[in-house]
Short mmCIF file of C-alpha atoms (C1' of nucleotides) in Angstrom, two decimals:
data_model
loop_
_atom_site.label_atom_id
_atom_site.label_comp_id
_atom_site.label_asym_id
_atom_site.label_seq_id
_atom_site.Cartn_x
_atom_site.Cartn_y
_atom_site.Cartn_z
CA UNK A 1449 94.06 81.42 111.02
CA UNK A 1450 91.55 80.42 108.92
CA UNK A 1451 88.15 82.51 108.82
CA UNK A 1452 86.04 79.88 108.80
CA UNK A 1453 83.02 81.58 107.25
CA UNK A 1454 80.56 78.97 105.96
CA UNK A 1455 80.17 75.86 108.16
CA UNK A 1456 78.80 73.26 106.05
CA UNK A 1457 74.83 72.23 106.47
CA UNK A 1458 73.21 69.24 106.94
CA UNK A 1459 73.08 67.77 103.54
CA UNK A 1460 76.63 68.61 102.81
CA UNK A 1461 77.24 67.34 106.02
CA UNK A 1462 75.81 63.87 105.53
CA UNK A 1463 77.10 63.76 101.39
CA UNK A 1464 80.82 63.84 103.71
CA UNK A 1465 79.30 61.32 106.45
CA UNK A 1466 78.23 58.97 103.32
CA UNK A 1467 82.01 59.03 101.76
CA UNK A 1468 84.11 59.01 105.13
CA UNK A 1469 81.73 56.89 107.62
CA UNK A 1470 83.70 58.12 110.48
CA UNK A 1471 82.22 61.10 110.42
CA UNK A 1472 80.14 62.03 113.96
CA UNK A 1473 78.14 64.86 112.13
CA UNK A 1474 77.77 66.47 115.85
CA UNK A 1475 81.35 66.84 117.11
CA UNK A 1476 82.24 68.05 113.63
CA UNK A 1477 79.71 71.04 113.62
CA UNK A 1478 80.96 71.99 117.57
CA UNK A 1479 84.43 71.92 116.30
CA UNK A 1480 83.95 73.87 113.41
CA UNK A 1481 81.57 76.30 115.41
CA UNK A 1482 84.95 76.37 118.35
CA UNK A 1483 87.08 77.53 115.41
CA UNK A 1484 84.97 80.07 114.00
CA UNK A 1485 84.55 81.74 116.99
CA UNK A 1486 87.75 81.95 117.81
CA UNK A 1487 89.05 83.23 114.52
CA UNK A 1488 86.37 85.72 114.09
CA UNK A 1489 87.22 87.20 118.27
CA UNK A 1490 91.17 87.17 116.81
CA UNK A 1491 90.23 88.32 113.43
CA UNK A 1492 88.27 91.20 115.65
CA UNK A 1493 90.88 91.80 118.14
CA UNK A 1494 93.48 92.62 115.05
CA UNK A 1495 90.98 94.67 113.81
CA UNK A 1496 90.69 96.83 116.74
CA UNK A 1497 94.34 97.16 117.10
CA UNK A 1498 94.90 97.94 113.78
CA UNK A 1499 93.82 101.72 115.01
CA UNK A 1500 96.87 101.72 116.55
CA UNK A 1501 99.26 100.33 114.00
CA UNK A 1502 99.50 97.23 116.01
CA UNK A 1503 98.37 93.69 115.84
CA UNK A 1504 98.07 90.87 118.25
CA UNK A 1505 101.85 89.83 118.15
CA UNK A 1506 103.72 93.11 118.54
CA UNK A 1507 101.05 93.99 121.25
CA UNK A 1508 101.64 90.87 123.17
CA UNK A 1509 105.40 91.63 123.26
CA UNK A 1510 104.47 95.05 124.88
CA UNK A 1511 102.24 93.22 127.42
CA UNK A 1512 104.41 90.79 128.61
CA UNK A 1513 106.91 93.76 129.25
CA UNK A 1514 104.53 95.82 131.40
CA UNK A 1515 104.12 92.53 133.51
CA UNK A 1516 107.93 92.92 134.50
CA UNK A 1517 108.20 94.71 137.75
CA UNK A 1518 110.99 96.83 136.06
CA UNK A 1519 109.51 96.25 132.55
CA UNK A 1520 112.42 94.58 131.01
CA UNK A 1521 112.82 91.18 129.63
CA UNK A 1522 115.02 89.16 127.30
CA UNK A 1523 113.93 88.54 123.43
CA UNK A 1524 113.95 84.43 124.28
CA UNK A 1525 111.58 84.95 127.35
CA UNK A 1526 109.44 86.72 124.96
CA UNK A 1527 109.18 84.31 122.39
CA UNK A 1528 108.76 81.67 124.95
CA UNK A 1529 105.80 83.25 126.27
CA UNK A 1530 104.83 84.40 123.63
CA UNK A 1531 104.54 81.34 121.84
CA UNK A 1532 107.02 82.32 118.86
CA UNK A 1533 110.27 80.94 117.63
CA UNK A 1534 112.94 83.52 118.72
CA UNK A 1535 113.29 83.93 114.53
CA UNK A 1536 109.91 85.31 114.95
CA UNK A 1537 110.15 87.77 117.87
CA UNK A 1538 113.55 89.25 116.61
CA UNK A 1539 111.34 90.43 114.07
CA UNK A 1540 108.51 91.98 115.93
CA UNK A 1541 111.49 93.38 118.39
CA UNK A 1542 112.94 95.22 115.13
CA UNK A 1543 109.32 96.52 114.28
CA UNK A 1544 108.54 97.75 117.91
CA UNK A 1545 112.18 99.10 118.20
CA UNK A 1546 111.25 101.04 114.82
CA UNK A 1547 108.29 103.15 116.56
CA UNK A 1548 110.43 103.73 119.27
CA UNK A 1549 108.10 101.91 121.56
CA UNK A 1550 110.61 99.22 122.92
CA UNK A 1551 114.63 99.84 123.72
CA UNK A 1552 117.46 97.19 123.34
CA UNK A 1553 119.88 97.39 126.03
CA UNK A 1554 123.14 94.60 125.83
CA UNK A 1555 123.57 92.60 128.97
CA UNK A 1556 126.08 92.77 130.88
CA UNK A 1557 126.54 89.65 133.06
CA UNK A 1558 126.04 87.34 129.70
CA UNK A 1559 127.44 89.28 126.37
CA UNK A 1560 124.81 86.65 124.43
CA UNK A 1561 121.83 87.89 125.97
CA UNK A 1562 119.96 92.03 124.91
CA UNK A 1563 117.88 93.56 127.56
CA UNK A 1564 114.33 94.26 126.08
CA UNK A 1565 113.03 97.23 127.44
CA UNK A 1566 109.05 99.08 127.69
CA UNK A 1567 109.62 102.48 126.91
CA UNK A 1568 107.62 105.03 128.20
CA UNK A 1569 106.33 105.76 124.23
CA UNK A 1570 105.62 102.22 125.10
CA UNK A 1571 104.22 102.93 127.75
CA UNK A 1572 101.60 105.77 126.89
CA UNK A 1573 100.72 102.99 123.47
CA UNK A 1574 99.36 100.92 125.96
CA UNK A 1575 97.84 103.50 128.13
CA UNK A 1576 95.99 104.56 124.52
CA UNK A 1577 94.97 101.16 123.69
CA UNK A 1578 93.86 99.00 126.71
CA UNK A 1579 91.14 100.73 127.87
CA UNK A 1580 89.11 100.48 124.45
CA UNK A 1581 90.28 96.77 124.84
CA UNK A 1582 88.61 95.75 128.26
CA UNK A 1583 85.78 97.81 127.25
CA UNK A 1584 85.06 95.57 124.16
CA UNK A 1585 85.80 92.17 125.96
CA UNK A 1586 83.20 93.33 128.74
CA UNK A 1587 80.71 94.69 126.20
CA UNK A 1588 81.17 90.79 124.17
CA UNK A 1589 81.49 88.79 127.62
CA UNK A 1590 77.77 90.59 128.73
CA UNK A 1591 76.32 87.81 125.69
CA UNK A 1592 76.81 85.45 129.20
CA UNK A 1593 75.55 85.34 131.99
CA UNK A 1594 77.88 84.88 135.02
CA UNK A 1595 76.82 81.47 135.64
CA UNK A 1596 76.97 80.44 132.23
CA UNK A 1597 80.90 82.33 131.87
CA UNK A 1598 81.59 80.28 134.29
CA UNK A 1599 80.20 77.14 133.08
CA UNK A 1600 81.94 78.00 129.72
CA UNK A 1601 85.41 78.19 131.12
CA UNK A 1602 84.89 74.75 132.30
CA UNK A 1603 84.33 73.12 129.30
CA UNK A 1604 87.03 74.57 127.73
CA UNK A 1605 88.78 73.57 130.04
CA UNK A 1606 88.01 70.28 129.06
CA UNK A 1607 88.49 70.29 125.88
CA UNK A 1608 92.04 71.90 125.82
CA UNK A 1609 93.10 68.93 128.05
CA UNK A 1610 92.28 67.37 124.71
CA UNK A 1611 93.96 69.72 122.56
CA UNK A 1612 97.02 67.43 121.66
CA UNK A 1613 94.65 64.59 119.48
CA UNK A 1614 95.52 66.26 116.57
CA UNK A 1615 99.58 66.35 117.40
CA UNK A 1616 99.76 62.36 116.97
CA UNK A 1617 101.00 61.19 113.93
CA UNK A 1618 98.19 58.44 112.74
CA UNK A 1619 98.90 54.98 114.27
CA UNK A 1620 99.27 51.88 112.31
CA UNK A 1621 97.42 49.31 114.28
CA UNK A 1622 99.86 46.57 112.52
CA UNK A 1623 102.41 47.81 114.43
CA UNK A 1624 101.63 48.13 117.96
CA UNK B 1370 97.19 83.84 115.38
CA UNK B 1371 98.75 84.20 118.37
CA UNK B 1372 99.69 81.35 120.46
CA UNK B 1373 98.15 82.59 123.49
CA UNK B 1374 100.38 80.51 125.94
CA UNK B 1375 100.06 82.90 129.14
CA UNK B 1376 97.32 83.86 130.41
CA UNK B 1377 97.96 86.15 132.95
CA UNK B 1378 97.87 85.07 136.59
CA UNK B 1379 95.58 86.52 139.43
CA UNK B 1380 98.47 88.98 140.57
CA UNK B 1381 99.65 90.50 137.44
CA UNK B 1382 95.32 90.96 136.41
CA UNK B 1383 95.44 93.23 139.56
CA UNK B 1384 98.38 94.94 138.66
CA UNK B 1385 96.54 95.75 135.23
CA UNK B 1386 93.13 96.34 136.96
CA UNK B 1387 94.58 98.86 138.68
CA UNK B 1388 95.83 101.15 136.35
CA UNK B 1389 93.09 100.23 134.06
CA UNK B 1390 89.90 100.23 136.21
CA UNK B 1391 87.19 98.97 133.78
CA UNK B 1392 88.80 96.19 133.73
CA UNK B 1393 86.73 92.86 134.79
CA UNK B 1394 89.02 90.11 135.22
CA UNK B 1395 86.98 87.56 134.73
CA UNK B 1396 85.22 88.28 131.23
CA UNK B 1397 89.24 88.96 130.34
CA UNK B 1398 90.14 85.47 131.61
CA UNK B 1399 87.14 83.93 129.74
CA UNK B 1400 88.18 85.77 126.50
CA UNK B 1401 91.17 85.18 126.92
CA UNK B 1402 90.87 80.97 126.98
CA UNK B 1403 88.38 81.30 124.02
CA UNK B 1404 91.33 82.98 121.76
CA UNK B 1405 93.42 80.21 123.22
CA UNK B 1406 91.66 77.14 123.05
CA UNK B 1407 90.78 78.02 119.14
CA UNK B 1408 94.70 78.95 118.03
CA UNK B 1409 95.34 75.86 119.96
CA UNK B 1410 92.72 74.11 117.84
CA UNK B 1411 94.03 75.66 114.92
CA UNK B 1412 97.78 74.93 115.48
CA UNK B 1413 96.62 71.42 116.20
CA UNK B 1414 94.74 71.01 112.66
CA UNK B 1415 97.60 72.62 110.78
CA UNK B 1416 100.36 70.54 112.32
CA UNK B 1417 97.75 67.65 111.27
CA UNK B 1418 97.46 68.59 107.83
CA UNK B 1419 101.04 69.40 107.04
CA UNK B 1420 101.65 65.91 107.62
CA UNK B 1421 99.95 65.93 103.69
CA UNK B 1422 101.68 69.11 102.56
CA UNK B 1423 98.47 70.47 103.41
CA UNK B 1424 97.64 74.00 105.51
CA UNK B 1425 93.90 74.85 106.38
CA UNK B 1426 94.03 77.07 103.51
CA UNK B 1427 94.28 75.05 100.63
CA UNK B 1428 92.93 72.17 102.74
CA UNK B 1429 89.61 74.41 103.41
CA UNK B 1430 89.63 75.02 99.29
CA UNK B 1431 89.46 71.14 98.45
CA UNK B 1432 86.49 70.74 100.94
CA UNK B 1433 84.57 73.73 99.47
CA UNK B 1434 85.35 72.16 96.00
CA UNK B 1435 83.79 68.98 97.13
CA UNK B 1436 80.87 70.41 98.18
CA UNK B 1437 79.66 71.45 94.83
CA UNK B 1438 78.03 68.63 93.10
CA UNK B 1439 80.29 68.92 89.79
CA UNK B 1440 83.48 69.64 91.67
CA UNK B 1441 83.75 72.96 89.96
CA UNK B 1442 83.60 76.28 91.71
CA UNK B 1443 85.20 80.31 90.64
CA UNK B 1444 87.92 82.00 92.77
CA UNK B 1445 85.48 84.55 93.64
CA UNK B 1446 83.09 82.12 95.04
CA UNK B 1447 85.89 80.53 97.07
CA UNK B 1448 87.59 83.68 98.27
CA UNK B 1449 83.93 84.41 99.60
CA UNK B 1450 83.24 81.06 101.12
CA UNK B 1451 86.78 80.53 102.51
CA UNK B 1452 86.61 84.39 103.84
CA UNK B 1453 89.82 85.18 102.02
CA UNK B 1454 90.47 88.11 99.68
CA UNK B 1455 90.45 87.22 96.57
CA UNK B 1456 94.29 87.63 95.66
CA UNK B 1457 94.95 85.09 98.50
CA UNK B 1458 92.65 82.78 96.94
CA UNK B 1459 95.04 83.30 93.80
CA UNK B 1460 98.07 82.61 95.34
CA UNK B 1461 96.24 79.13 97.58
CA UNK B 1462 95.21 77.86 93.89
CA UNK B 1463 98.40 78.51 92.59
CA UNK B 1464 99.80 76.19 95.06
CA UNK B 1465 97.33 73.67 94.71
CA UNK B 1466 97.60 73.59 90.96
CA UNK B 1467 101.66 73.30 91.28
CA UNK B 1468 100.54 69.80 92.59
CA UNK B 1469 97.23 69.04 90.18
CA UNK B 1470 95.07 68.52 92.74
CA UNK B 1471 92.83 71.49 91.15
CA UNK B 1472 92.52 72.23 87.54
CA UNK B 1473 91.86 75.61 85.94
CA UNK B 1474 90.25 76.06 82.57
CA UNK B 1475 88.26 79.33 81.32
CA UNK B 1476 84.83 79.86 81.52
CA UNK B 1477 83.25 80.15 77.96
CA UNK B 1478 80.28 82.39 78.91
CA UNK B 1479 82.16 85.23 80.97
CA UNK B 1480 85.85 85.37 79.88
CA UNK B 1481 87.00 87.46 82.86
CA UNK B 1482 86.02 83.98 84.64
CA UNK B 1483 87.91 80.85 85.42
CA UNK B 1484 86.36 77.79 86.45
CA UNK B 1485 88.46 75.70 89.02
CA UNK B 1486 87.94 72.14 89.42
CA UNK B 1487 88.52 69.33 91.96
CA UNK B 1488 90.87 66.97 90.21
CA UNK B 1489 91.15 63.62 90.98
CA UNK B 1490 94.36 63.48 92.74
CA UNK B 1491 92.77 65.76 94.92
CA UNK B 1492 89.92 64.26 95.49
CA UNK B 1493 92.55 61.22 96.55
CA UNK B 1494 94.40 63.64 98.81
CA UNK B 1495 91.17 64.42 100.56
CA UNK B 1496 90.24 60.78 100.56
CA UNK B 1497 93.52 60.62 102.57
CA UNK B 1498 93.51 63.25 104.94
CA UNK B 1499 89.62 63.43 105.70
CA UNK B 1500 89.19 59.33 107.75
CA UNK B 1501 92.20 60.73 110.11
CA UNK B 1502 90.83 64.33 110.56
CA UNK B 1503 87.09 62.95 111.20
CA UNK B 1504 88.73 60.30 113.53
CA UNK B 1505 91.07 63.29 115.25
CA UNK B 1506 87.62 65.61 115.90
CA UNK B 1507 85.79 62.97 117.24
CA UNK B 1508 88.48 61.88 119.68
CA UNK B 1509 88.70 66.03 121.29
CA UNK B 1510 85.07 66.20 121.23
CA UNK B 1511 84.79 63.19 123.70
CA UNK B 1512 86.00 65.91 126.20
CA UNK B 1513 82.49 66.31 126.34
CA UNK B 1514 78.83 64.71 127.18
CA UNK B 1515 76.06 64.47 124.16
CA UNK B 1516 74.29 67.56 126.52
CA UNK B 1517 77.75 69.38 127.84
CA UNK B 1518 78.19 69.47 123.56
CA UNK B 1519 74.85 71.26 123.13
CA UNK B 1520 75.42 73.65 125.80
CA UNK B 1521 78.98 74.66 124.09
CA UNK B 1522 77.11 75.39 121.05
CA UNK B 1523 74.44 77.30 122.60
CA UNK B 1524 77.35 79.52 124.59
CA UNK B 1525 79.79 79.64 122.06
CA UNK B 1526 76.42 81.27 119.63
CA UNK B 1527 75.90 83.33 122.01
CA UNK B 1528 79.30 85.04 121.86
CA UNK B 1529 79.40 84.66 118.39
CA UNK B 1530 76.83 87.04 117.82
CA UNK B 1531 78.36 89.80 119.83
CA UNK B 1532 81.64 89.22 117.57
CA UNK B 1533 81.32 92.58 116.16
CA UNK B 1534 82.12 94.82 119.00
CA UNK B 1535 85.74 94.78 118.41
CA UNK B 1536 85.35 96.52 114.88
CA UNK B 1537 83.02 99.40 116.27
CA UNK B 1538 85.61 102.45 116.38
CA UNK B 1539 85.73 103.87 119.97
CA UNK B 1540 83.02 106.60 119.59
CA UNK B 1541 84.16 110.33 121.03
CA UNK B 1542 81.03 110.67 123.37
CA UNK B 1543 81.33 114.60 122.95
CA UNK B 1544 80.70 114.25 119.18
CA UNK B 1545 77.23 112.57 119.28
"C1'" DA C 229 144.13 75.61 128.99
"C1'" DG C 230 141.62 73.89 125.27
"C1'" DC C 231 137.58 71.05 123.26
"C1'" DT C 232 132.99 70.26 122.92
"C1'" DT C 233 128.58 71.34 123.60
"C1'" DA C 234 124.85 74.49 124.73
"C1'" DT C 235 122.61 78.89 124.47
"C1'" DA C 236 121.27 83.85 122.66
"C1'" DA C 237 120.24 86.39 118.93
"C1'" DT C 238 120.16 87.18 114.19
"C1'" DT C 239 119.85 86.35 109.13
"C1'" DA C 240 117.98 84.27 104.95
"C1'" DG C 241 114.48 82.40 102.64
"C1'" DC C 242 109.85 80.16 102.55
"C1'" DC C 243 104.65 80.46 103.16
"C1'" DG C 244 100.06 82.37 103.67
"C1'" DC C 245 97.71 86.21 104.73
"C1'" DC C 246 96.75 91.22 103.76
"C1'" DT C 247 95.85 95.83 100.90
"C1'" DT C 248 96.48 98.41 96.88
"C1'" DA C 249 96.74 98.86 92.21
"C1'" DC C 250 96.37 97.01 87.73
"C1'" DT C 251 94.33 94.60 83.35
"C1'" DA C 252 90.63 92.54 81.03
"C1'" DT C 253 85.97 91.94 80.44
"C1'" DG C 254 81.07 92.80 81.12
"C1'" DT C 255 76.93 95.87 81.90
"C1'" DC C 256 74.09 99.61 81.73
"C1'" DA C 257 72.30 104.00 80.76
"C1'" DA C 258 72.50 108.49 78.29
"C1'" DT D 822 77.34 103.48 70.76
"C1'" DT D 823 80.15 104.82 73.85
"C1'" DG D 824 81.54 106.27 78.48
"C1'" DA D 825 81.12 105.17 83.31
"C1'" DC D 826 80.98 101.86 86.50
"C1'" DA D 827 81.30 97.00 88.22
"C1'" DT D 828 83.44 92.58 88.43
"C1'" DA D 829 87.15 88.71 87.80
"C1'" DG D 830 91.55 87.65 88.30
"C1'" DT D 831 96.42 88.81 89.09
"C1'" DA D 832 100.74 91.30 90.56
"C1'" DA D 833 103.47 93.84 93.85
"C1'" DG D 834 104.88 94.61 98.21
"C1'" DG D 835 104.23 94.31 103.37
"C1'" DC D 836 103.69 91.58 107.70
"C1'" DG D 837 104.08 87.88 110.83
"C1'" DG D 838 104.72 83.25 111.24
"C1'" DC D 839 108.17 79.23 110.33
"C1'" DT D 840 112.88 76.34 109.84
"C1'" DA D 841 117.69 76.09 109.06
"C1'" DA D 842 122.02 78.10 109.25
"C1'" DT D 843 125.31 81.51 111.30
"C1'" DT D 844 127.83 84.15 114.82
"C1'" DA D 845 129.02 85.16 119.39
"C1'" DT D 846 129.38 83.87 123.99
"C1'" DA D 847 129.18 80.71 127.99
"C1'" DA D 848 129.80 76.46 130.50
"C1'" DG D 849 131.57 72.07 131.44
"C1'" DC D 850 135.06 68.37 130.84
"C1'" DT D 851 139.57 66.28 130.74
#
DNA sequence: AGCTTATAATTAGCCGCCTTACTATGTCAA
DNA sequence: TTGACATAGTAAGGCGGCTAATTATAAGCT
């Protein structure tokens, strides 16, 4: 994602407003100011992980298999909760299965499918990793108050309900 | 970034609570839709953009050209300003000069230099994409009230100046 | 049974990001 | 003046995303 370092100021702001008169100089700055935080917490998070040769996708993968009750899964449940094609996870499958950290198992009852499965190097990665994790979200979540987390969630909330604006191709009014 | 689809339910947070215990669910449920809500964001802008062969990269480059009153910038200063390194800036101008919507030409005072400069078919690609974008931000930030908008930005700097606690190494308490 | 279609995983090749290492040029101080 | 260091840009190679195409297997029709 894109580190969005250097949100523009005021002047800049209004030289854009002046050219495209659509412009709502208020919603752009939140927007911009929603973005940058959220690349700069990811950007943070991969740092973190980095300590442990890991980054946000391959750790995912492990989490999602430590939610199974028997901490197995398939590679397309993966990507699907993941968020990534299947294209995508095979490869952060083949990276995970490199460190020893994951196991592929074939299926039995359907010859198509491979049984993903935590290891218990997998395992202890985890064990080494999460605890320096919740620390740091508590330490950066103690900027809010509980009353204010709270009011937070809400309005993000509301604005993912939104997120799909972006997803619409641009309407021609002509031909509606 | 990742897609963060899942977040994890009430059960499976105990689950990890347990074997983690500093765990506090809910500043991990709050982080947790931040990172969300801005790769959502993110995705959403990107999906928009590619409908111009554009990605937020070289997208973010045009704007920054813009912004300077001759249309001229360095890669340095937009590596810095875009929060890339600066071979990544090398390889975003590369693409955007494969379809002239920059120009390079070197700088006559400092020959390590090379000025890079808005063309005018970019300044027409902007002219397309920016109406649609501006239209697209307003829309998602309708989510919210003129005051519910000020109180995102006043929560959202908050957290954003607490980013750094992920890039702190975890400190061996015996050593200090 | 044999087609057709659907599904699971992988491969190949693209892009944008990174770090590391390199070349060319500039700067500064002994 | 020249040697050391700093800075600008690029190249090489890795990673994690993507889409499109491929292979194997399964399922459903007729």
């Amino acid at each position: 994602m894109l580190q969005v370092k250097d949100i523009p100021n005021a002047e800049i702001m209004q030289k854009f407003a002046a050219r495209y008169p659509q412009t709502d100089i208020k919603s752009v700055i939140t927007f911009l100011n929603l973005l940058r935080v959220g690349s700069d917490l990811s950007h943070g998070l991969n740092s973190y992980l980095a300590q442990f040769d890991l980054l946000q996708g391959r750790w995912w993968v492990l989490l999602l298999l430590m939610r199974e009750d028997n901490l197995i899964s398939t590679p397309s449940a993966l990507a699907e909760k993941a968020g990534v094609s299947r294209a995508t996870m095979t490869g952060l499958l083949d990276g995970l299965l490199r460190e020893k950290l994951i196991s592929r198992v074939h299926a039995k009852q359907d010859r198509r499918q491979i049984q993903i499965r935590l290891t218990s190097l997998g395992q202890a990665k985890l064990d080494e990793v999460m605890p320096g994790y919740y620390q740091r979200v508590n330490q950066l979540m103690q900027a809010l108050t509980e009353s204010e987390t709270m009011h937070l969630m809400a309005l993000l909330q509301k604005i993912y309900q939104q997120r799909h604006v972006f997803e619409n191709k641009t309407v021609d009014i002509k031909n509606q």
